[in-house]
Short mmCIF file of C-alpha atoms in Angstrom, two decimals:
data_model
loop_
_atom_site.label_atom_id
_atom_site.label_comp_id
_atom_site.label_asym_id
_atom_site.label_seq_id
_atom_site.Cartn_x
_atom_site.Cartn_y
_atom_site.Cartn_z
CA MET A 1 93.64 111.99 117.23
CA SER A 2 95.59 114.95 116.66
CA ARG A 3 98.99 115.32 115.27
CA ALA A 4 100.17 116.37 118.78
CA ALA A 5 98.57 113.19 120.35
CA LEU A 6 100.15 110.50 118.12
CA ALA A 7 103.34 112.51 118.19
CA GLU A 8 103.51 112.07 121.83
CA GLU A 9 102.19 108.69 121.56
CA VAL A 10 105.02 107.39 119.13
CA ASN A 11 107.76 109.79 120.70
CA VAL A 12 108.43 112.25 117.91
CA ASN A 13 107.88 115.65 117.09
CA VAL A 14 104.57 117.02 115.55
CA GLN A 15 106.66 118.26 112.56
CA THR A 16 107.55 114.76 111.79
CA ILE A 17 103.91 113.38 111.80
CA GLY A 18 103.02 116.20 109.46
CA ALA A 19 105.64 115.33 106.97
CA LEU A 20 104.36 111.60 107.11
CA GLU A 21 100.84 112.84 106.38
CA ARG A 22 102.17 115.23 103.38
CA GLY A 23 104.30 112.34 101.98
CA ASP A 24 107.25 114.11 102.32
CA HIS A 25 108.74 111.72 104.73
CA TYR A 26 108.56 107.77 104.97
CA PRO A 27 108.74 106.01 108.55
CA SER A 28 111.68 103.72 109.55
CA LEU A 29 109.90 100.27 110.27
CA ASP A 30 110.57 101.14 113.89
CA LEU A 31 107.92 104.24 113.83
CA ALA A 32 105.90 102.28 111.40
CA LEU A 33 105.32 99.57 114.03
CA ARG A 34 104.72 102.08 116.79
CA ILE A 35 101.96 103.97 114.74
CA CYS A 36 100.34 100.73 113.88
CA ASP A 37 100.32 99.78 117.27
CA VAL A 38 98.59 102.96 118.54
CA PHE A 39 95.73 102.36 115.88
CA ASP A 40 95.87 98.50 115.97
CA LEU A 41 96.61 98.16 112.21
CA PRO A 42 98.71 95.86 110.19
CA VAL A 43 102.02 97.31 109.35
CA GLU A 44 100.75 96.73 105.73
CA ALA A 45 98.75 99.71 106.72
CA VAL A 46 101.96 102.07 106.34
CA PHE A 47 104.05 99.79 104.24
CA SER A 48 102.44 98.55 101.00
CA ARG A 49 103.42 98.74 97.07
CA THR A 50 99.57 99.11 96.52
CA GLU A 51 97.20 101.93 98.21
CA PHE A 52 95.69 100.89 101.22
CA GLY A 53 91.70 100.79 101.03
CA PRO A 54 89.65 103.44 103.17
CA LEU A 55 89.49 101.77 106.74
CA SER A 56 86.32 100.27 107.67
CA ALA A 57 83.85 101.79 110.27
CA GLU A 58 85.08 99.13 112.77
CA LEU A 59 88.27 100.26 112.74
CA TYR A 60 87.29 104.01 112.94
CA SER A 61 85.33 102.90 115.94
CA ARG A 62 87.89 100.98 117.90
CA THR A 63 89.53 102.55 120.96
CA LYS A 64 92.73 101.58 122.69
CA GLY A 65 90.75 100.07 125.50
CA GLN A 66 89.03 97.53 123.18
CA LYS A 67 92.16 95.66 121.68
#
């Protein structure tokens, strides 16, 4: 998914997504939940004191239609 597509899905600008990816900005709880909804992930994937390990092939292969 492109930055632009994710930004549109969660209703933020593309620069916000870039800042999140670089670690320059941390998402609000609301934004984190919206991002998790898009990728069908637990909120711990965004908010965690420990590094969240690489996603399994199963998660990478999911599409929104398979929720």
